[in-house]
Short mmCIF file of C-alpha atoms and ligand atoms in Angstrom, two decimals:
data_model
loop_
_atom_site.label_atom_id
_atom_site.label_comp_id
_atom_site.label_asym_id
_atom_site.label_seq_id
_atom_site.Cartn_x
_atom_site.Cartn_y
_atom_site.Cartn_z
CA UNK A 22 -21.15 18.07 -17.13
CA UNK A 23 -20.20 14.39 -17.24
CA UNK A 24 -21.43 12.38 -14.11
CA UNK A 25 -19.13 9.87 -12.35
CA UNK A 26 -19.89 7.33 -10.23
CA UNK A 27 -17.25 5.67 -7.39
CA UNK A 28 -17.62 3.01 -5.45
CA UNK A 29 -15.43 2.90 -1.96
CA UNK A 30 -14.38 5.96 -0.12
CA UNK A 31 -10.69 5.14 0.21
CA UNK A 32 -7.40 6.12 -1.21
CA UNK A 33 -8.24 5.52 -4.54
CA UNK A 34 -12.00 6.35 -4.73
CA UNK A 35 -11.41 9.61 -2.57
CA UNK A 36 -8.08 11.07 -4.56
CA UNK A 37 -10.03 10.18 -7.92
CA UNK A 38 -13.62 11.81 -6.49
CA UNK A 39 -11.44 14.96 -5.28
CA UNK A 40 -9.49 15.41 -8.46
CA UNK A 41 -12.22 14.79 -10.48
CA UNK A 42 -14.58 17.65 -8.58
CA UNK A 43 -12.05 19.81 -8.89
CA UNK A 44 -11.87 19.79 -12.62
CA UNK A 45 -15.52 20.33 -12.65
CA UNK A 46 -17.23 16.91 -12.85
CA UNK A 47 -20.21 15.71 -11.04
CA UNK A 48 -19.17 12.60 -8.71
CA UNK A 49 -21.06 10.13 -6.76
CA UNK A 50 -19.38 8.57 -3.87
CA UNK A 51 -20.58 5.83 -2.37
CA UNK A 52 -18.99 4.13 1.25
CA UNK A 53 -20.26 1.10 2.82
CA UNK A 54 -18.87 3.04 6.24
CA UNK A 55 -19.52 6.54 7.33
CA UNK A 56 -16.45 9.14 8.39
CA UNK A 57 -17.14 8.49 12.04
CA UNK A 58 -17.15 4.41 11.25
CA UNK A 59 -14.17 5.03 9.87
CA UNK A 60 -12.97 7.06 12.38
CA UNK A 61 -13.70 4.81 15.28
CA UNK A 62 -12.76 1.77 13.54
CA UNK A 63 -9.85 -0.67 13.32
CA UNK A 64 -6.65 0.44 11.59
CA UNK A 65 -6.71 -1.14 8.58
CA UNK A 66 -3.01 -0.55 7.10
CA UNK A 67 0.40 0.92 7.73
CA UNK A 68 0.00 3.11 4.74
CA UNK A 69 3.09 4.69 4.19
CA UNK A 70 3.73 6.65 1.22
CA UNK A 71 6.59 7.74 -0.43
CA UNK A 72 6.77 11.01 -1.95
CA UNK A 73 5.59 10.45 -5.99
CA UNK A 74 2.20 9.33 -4.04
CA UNK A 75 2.44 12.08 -1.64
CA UNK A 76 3.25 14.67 -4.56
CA UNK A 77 -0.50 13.58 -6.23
CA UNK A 78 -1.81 14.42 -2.83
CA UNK A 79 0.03 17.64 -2.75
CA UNK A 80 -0.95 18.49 -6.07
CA UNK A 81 -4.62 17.97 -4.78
CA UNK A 82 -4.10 20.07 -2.15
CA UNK A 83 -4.90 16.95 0.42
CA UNK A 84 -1.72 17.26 2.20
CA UNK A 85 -3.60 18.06 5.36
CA UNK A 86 -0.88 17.00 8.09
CA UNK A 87 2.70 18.50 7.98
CA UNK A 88 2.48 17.34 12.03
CA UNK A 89 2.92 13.98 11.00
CA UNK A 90 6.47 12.63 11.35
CA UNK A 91 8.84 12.09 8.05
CA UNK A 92 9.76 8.84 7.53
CA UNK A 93 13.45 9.94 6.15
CA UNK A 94 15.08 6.40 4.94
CA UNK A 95 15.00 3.09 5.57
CA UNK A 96 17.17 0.39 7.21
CA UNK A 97 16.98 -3.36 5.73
CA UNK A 98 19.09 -5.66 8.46
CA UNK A 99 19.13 -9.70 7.91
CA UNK A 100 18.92 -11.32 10.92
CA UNK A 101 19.22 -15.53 11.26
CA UNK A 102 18.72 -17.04 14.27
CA UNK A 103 18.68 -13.47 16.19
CA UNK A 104 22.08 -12.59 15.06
CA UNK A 105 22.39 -9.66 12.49
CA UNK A 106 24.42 -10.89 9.62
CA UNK A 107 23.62 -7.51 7.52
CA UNK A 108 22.73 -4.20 8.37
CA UNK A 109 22.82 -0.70 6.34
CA UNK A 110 20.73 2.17 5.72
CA UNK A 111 20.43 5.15 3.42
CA UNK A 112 18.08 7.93 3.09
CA UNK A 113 15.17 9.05 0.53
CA UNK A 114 16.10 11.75 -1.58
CA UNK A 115 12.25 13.30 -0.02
CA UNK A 116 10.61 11.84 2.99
CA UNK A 117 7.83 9.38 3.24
CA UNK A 118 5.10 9.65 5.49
CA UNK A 119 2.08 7.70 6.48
CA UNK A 120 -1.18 9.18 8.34
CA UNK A 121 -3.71 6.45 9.50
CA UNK A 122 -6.00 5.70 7.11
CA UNK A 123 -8.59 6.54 10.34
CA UNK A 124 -7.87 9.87 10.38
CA UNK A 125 -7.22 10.97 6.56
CA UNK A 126 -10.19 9.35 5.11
CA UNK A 127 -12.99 11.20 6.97
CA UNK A 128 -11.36 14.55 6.11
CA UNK A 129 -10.84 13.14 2.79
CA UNK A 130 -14.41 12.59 3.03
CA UNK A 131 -15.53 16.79 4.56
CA UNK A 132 -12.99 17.62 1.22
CA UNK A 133 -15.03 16.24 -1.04
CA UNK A 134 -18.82 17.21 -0.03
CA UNK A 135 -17.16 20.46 0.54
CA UNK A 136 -15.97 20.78 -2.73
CA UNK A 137 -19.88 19.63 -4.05
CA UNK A 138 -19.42 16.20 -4.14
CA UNK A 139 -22.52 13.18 -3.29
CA UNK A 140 -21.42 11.38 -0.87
CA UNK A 141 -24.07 8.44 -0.10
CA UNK A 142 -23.59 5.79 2.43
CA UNK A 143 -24.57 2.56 1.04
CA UNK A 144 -23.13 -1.30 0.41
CA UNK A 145 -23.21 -1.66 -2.95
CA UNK A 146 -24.26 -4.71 -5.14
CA UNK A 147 -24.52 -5.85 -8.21
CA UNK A 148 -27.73 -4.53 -8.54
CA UNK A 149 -26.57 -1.05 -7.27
CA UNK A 150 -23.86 -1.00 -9.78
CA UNK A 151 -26.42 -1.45 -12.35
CA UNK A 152 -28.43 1.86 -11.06
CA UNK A 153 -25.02 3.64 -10.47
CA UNK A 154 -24.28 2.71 -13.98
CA UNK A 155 -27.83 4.07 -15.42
CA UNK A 156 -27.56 7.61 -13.44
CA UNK A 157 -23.77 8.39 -14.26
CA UNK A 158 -21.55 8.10 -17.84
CA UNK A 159 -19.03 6.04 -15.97
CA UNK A 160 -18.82 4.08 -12.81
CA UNK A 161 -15.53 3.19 -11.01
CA UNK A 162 -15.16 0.58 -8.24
CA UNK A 163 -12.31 1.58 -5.93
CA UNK A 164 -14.02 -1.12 -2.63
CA UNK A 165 -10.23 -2.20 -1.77
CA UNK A 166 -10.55 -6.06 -0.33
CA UNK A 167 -14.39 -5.68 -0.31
CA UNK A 168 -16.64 -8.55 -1.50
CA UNK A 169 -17.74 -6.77 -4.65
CA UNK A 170 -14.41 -6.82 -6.12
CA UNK A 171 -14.62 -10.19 -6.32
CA UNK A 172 -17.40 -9.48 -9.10
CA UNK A 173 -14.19 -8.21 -11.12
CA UNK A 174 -12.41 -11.75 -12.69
CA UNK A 175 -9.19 -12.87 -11.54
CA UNK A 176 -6.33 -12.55 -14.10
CA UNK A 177 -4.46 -15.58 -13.55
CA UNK A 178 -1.65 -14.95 -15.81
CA UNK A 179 -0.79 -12.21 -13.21
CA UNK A 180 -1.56 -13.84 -10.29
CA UNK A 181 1.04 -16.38 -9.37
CA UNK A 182 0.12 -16.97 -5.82
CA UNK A 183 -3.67 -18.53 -5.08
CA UNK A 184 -2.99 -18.45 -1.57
CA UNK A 185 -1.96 -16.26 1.10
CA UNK A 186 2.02 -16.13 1.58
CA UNK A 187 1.90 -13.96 4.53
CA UNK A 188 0.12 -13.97 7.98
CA UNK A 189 -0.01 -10.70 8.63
CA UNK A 190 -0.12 -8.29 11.90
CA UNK A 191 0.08 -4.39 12.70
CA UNK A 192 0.12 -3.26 15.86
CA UNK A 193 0.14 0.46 16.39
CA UNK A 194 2.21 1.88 19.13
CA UNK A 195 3.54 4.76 21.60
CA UNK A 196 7.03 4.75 23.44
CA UNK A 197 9.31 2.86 21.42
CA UNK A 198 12.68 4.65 21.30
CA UNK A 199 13.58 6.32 18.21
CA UNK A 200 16.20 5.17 15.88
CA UNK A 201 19.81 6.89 17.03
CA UNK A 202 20.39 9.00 13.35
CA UNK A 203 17.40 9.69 11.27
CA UNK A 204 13.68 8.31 11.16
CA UNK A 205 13.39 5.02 8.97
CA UNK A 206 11.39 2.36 8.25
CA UNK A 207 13.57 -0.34 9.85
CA UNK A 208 13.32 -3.27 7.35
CA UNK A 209 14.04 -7.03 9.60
CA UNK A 210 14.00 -10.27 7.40
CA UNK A 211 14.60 -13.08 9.22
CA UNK A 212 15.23 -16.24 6.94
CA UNK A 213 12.61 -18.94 8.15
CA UNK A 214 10.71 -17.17 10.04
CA UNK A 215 9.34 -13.61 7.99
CA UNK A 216 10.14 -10.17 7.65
CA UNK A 217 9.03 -7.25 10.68
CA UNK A 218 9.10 -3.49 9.64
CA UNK A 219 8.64 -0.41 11.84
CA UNK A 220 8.21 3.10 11.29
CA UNK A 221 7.16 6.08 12.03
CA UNK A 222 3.36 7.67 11.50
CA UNK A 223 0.61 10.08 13.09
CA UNK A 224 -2.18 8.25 14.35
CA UNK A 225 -5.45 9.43 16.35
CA UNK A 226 -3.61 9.99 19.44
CA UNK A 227 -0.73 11.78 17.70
CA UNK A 228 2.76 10.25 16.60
CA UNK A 229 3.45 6.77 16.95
CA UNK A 230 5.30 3.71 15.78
CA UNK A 231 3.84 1.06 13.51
CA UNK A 232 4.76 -2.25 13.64
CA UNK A 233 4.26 -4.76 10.75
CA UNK A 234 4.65 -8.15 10.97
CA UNK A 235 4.76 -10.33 8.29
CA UNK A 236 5.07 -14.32 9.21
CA UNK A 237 5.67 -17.12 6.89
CA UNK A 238 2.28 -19.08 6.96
CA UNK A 239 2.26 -21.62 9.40
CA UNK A 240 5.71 -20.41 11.36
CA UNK A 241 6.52 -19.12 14.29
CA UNK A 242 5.10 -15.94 13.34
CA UNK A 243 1.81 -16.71 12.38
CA UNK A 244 0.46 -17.41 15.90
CA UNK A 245 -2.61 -14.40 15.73
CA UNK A 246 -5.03 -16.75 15.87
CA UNK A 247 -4.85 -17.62 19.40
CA UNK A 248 -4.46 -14.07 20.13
CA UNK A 249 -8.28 -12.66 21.90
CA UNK A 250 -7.36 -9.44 23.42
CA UNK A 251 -5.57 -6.02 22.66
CA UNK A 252 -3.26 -6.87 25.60
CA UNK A 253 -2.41 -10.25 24.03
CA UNK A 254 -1.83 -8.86 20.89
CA UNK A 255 0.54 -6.25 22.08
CA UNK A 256 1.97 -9.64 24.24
CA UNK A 257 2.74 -11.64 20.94
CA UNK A 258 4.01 -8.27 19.29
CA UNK A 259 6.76 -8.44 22.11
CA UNK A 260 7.40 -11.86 22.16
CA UNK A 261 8.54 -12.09 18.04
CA UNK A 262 10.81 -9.33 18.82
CA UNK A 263 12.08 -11.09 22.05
CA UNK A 264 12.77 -14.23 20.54
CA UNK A 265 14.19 -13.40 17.23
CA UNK A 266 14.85 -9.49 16.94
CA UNK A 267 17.18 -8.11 20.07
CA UNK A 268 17.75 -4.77 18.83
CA UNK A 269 13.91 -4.28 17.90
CA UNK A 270 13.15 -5.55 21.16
CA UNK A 271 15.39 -3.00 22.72
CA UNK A 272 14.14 -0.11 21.30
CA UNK A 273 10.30 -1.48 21.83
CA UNK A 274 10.27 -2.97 25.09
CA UNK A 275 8.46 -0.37 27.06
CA UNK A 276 5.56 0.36 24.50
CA UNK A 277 1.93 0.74 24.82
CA UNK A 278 -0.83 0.06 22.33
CA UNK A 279 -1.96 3.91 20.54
CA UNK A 280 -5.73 2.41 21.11
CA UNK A 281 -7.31 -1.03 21.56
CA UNK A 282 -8.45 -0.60 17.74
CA UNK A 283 -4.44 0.29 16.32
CA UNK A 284 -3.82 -3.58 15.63
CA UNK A 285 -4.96 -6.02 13.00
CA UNK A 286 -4.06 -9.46 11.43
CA UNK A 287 -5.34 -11.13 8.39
CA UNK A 288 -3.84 -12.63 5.38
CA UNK A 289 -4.78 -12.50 2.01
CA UNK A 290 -3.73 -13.80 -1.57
CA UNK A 291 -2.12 -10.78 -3.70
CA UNK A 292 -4.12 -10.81 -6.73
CA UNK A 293 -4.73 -8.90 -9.90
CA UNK A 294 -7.84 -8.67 -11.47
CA UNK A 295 -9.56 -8.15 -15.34
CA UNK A 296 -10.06 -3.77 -14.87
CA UNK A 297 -13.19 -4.27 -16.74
CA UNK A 298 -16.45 -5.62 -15.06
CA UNK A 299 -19.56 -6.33 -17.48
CA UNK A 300 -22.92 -6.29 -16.08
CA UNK A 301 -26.00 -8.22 -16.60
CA UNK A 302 -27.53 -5.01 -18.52
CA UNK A 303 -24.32 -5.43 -20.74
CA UNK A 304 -22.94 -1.93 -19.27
CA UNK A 305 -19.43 -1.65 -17.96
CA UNK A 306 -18.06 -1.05 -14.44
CA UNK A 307 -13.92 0.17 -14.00
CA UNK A 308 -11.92 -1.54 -10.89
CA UNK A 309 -9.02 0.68 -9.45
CA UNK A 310 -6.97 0.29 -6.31
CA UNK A 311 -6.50 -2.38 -4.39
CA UNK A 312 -9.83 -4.12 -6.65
CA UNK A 313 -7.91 -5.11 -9.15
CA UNK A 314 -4.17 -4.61 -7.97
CA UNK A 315 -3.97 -6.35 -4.60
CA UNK A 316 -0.56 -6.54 -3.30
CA UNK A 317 1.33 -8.14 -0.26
CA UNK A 318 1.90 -5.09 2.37
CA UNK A 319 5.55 -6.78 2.20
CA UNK A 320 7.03 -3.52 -0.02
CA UNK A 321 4.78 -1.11 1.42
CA UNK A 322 3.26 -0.03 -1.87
CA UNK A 323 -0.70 -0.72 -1.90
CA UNK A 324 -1.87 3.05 -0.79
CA UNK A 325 1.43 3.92 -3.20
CA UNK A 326 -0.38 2.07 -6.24
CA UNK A 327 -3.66 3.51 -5.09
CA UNK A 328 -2.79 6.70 -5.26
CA UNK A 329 -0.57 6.38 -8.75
CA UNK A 330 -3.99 4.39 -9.88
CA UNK A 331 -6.12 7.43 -9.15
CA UNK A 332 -3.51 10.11 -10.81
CA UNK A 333 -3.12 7.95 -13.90
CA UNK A 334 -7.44 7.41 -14.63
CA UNK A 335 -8.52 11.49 -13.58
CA UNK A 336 -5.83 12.08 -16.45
CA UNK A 337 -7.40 9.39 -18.60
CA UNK A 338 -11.32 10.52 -17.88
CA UNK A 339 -10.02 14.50 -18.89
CA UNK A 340 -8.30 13.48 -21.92
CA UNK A 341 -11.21 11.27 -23.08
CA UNK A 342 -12.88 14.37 -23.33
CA UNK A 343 -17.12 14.31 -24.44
CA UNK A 344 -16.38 10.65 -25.91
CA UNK A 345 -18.18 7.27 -24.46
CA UNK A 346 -16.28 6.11 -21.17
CA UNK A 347 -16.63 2.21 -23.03
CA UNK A 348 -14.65 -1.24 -22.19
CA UNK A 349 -12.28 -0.32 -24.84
CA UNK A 350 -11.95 3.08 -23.00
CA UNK A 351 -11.83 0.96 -19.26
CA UNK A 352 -9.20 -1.09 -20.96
CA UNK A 353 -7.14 1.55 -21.80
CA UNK A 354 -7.13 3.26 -18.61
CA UNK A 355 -6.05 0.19 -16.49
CA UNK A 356 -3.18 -0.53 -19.60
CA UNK A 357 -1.48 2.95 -18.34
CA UNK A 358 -1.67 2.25 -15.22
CA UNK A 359 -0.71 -1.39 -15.74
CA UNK A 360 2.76 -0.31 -17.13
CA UNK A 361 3.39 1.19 -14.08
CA UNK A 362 2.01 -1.38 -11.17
CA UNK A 363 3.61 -4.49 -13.51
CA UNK A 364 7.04 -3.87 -12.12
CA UNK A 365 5.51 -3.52 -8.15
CA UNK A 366 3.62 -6.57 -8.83
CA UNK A 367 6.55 -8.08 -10.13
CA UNK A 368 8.66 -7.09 -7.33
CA UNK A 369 6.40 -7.44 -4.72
CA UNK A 370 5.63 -10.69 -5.89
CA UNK A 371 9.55 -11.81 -5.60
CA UNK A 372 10.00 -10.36 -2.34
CA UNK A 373 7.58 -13.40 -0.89
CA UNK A 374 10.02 -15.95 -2.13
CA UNK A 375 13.07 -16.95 -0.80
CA UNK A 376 15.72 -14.49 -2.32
CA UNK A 377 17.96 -15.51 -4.87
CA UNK A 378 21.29 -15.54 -4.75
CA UNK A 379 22.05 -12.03 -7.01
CA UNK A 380 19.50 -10.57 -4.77
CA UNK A 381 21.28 -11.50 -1.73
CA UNK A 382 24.17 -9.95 -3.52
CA UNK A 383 22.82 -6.73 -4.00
CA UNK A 384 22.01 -6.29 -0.93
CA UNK A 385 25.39 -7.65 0.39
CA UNK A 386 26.94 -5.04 -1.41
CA UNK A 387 24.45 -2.11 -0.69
CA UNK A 388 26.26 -2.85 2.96
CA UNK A 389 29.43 -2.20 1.59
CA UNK A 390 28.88 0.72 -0.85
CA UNK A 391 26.47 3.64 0.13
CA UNK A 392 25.49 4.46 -3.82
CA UNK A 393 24.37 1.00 -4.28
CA UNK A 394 22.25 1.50 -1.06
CA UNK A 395 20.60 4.68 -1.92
CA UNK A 396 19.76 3.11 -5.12
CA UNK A 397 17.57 0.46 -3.60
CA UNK A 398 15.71 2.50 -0.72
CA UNK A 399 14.82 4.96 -3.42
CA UNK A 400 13.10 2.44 -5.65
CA UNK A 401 10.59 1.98 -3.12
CA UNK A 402 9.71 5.73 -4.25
CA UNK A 403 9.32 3.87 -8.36
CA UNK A 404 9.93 0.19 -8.13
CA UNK A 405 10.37 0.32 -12.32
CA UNK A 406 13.92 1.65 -11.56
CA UNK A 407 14.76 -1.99 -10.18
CA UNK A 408 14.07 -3.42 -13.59
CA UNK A 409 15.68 -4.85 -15.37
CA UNK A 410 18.37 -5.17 -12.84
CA UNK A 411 17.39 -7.69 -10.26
CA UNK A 412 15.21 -9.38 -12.97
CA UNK A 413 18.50 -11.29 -14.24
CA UNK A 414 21.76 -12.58 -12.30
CA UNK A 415 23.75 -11.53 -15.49
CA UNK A 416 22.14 -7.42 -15.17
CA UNK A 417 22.89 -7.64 -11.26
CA UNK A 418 26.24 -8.38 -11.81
CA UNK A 419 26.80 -6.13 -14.10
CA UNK A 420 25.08 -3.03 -12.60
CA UNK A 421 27.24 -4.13 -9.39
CA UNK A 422 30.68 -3.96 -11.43
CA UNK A 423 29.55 -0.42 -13.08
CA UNK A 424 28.69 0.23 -9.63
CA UNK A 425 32.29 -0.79 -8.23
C1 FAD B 504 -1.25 -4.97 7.02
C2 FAD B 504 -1.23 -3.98 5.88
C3 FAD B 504 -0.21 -3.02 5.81
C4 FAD B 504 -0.16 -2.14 4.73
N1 FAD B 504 0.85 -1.23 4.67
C5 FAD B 504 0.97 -0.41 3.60
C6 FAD B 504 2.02 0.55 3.51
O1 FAD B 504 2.84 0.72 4.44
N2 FAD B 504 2.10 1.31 2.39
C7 FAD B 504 1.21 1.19 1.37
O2 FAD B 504 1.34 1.91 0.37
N3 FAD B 504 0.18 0.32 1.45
C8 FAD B 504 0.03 -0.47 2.53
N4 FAD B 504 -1.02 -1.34 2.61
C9 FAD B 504 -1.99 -1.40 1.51
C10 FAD B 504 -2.94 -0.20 1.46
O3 FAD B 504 -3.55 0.01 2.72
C11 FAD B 504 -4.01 -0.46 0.41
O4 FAD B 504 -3.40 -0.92 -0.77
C12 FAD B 504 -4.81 0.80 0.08
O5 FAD B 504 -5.49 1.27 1.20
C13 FAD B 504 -5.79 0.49 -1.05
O6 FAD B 504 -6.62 1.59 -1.31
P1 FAD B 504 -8.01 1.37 -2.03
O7 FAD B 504 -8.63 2.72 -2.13
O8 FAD B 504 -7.84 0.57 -3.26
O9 FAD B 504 -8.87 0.45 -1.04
P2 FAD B 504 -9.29 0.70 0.47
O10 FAD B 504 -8.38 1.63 1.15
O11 FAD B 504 -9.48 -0.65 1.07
O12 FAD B 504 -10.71 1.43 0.36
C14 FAD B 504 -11.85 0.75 -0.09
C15 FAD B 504 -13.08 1.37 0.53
O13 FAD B 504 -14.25 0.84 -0.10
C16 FAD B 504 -15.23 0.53 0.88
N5 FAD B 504 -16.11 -0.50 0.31
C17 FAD B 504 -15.84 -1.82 0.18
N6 FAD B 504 -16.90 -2.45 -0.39
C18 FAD B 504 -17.84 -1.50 -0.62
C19 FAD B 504 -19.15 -1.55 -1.19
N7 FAD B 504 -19.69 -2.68 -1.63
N8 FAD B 504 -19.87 -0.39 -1.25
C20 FAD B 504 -19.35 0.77 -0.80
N9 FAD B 504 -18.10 0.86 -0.25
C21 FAD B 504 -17.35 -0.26 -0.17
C22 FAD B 504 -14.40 0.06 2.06
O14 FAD B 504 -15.11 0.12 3.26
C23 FAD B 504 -13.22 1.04 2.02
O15 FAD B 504 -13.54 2.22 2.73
C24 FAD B 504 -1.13 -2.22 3.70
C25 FAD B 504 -2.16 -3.15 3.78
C26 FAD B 504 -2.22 -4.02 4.86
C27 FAD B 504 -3.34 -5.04 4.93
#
């Protein structure tokens, strides 16, 4: 049976390592952490998934926590200078849901060694790659923001940004009270200043709210860096929503922190990367995930793409059959994928600049038409459904007259 090696125990590397032992192939896994690292870690994401993700994972039979609350629509509100000028909400056809990445990934881990897979705990480097490469027919590097990706070359023509746009903050919470009709992610942009989203998820200590922050770079959001404690964290979490989010700050007022480890900030540069690493020895190595399609958390669709990423190469690997897993092969397999994740990218990409003015019109009139609304919070379940709509002021306008 064909041997395949992965690098990075994530959602990519663990969906593909699962699917692929399922169907009978031998997999190597290899995480620079171990399940109780993980475990005891730092949250790392707000991972929430909408249900084409969650339906791979079903498919899988990884859908280990029906406990964990639905996330059943979501609200976008625009709100200058603490004022809400624009506020509506509508609800996904299926829910979303998002399980800390603390708590799925270690039993994501048990799934797989119980279902025969290698797991090995190691940092991999180049010269590791080169073994992995040597011992198994292909090797796939699924290490997320990890330094080896950086092995993998930048594809400038895809990359528009080199530089972070977004300081960014989670902070992981119990106590905030609940939204009055159903569960949402409660989308806040504030013009100037960033965007804040909330929603709800199951973390170790059981359900809980988490709150994403995402500040322009050098505004008054981006202040983490002077932040040293939990406490202050949770302190600078409450003053944003204070100063320029009253109704957030109502509902989140009395909360607590989940755990001193459920908050995080960072910032990175969304970037997409060449899927097809040579090595010294002249063999080939395959990015996935977050490797070589690194997004802004901004729409929410990273663990999405990872997921959609791992469903679209286990079908390419099957179909490939006894034949060499090559570049041309590696190529291939990203190029599906690729005609998927374009229109995120794409998307995700505009949602860091200043909206234009048919944007702001389309979501002007999603207030005043619930159709038009349902339309947009259900292409965060397949962003391709936005395109070519809200690529052109002339296909906004019309889809908005059809609409009318
Ligand atoms: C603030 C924030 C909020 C987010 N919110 C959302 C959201 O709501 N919805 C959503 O869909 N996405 C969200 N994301 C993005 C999402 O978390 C990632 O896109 C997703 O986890 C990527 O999966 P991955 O498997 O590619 O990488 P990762 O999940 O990063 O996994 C990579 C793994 O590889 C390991 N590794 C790294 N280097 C090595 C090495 N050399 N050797 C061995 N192992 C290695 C790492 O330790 C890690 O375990 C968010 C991200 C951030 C930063």
């Amino acid at each position: 049976m064909r041997k395949i090696g992965i690098v990075g125990a994530g959602q990519a590397g663990l969906q593909l390592g699962i699917g692929l032992r399922r169907d009978g192939y031998e997999v190597v896994m290899t995480s620079n952490q171990t399940a109780a690292q993980i475990g005891d870690g730092r949250v790392t994401s707000s991972q929430c998934m909408f249900d084409r993700a969650l339906e791979s994972e079903r498919r899988l039979g990884l859908d280990f926590w029906h406990d964990a609350p639905p996330v059943e629509g979501i609200q976008f509100s625009l709100v200058p200078g603490g004022n809400t000028a624009l506020s509506w909400s509508s609800r996904l056809d299926r829910p979303g849901k998002s399980v800390d990445q603390r708590i799925k990934m270690p039993r994501w881990m048990e799934e797989f060694e119980r279902l025969g897979g290698d797991l090995r705990i190691a940092d991999v480097d180049k010269a590791g790659l080169e073994a992995l490469s040597k011992e198994c027919d292909l090797v796939v590097v699924a290490s997320g923001k990890g330094e080896i990706g950086r092995l993998f070359e930048r594809d400038d023509s895809r990359s528009p940004f080199d530089k972070p746009q977004r300081s960014l903050a989670l902070t992981y919470v119990h106590g905030m009270t609940p939204r009055a009709e159903h569960s949402a992610v409660n989308f806040n942009l504030i013009p100037g200043v960033g965007e804040y989203f909330v929603f709800p998820a199951l973390t170790l200590s059981g359900p809980c709210e988490i709150m994403v922050f995402e500040g322009l770079v050098g505004g008054p959001m981006d202040r983490w860096a002077a932040v040293t404690t939990p406490a202050e964290h949770l302190a600078e979490s409450l003053r944003i929503l204070r100063e320029y989010l009253p109704d957030e700050y109502a509902r989140a007022k009395d909360v607590t922190l989940t755990d001193d480890r459920g908050i995080l900030a960072g910032r990175f540069a969304p970037t997409v990367r060449k899927p097809v690493l040579r090595l010294p020895s002249g063999a080939h190595a395959l990015g996935m995930g977050d490797t070589v399609c690194l997004n802004d958390p901004i729409t929410g669709q990273g663990a999405n793409n990872a997921s959609h990423c791992a469903a679209t190469y286990h079908a390419a690997i099957v179909a490939h059959g006894n034949r060499p897993f090559d570049a041309p092969f590696m190529q291939s397999a990203f190029d599906h994928y690729w005609d998927y994740a374009q229109f995120v990218v794409a998307w995700t990409n505009n949602m860091l600049l200043p909206p234009p003015d048919h944007m702001v019109r389309i979501l002007g009139a999603a207030q005043m038409d619930a159709r038009i609304a349902h339309w947009f919070v259900n292409g965060f379940n397949d962003p391709r459904t936005y395109f070519p709509t809200i690529t052109d002021p002339a296909l906004t306008d019309a889809f908005l007259r059809r609409a009318a």
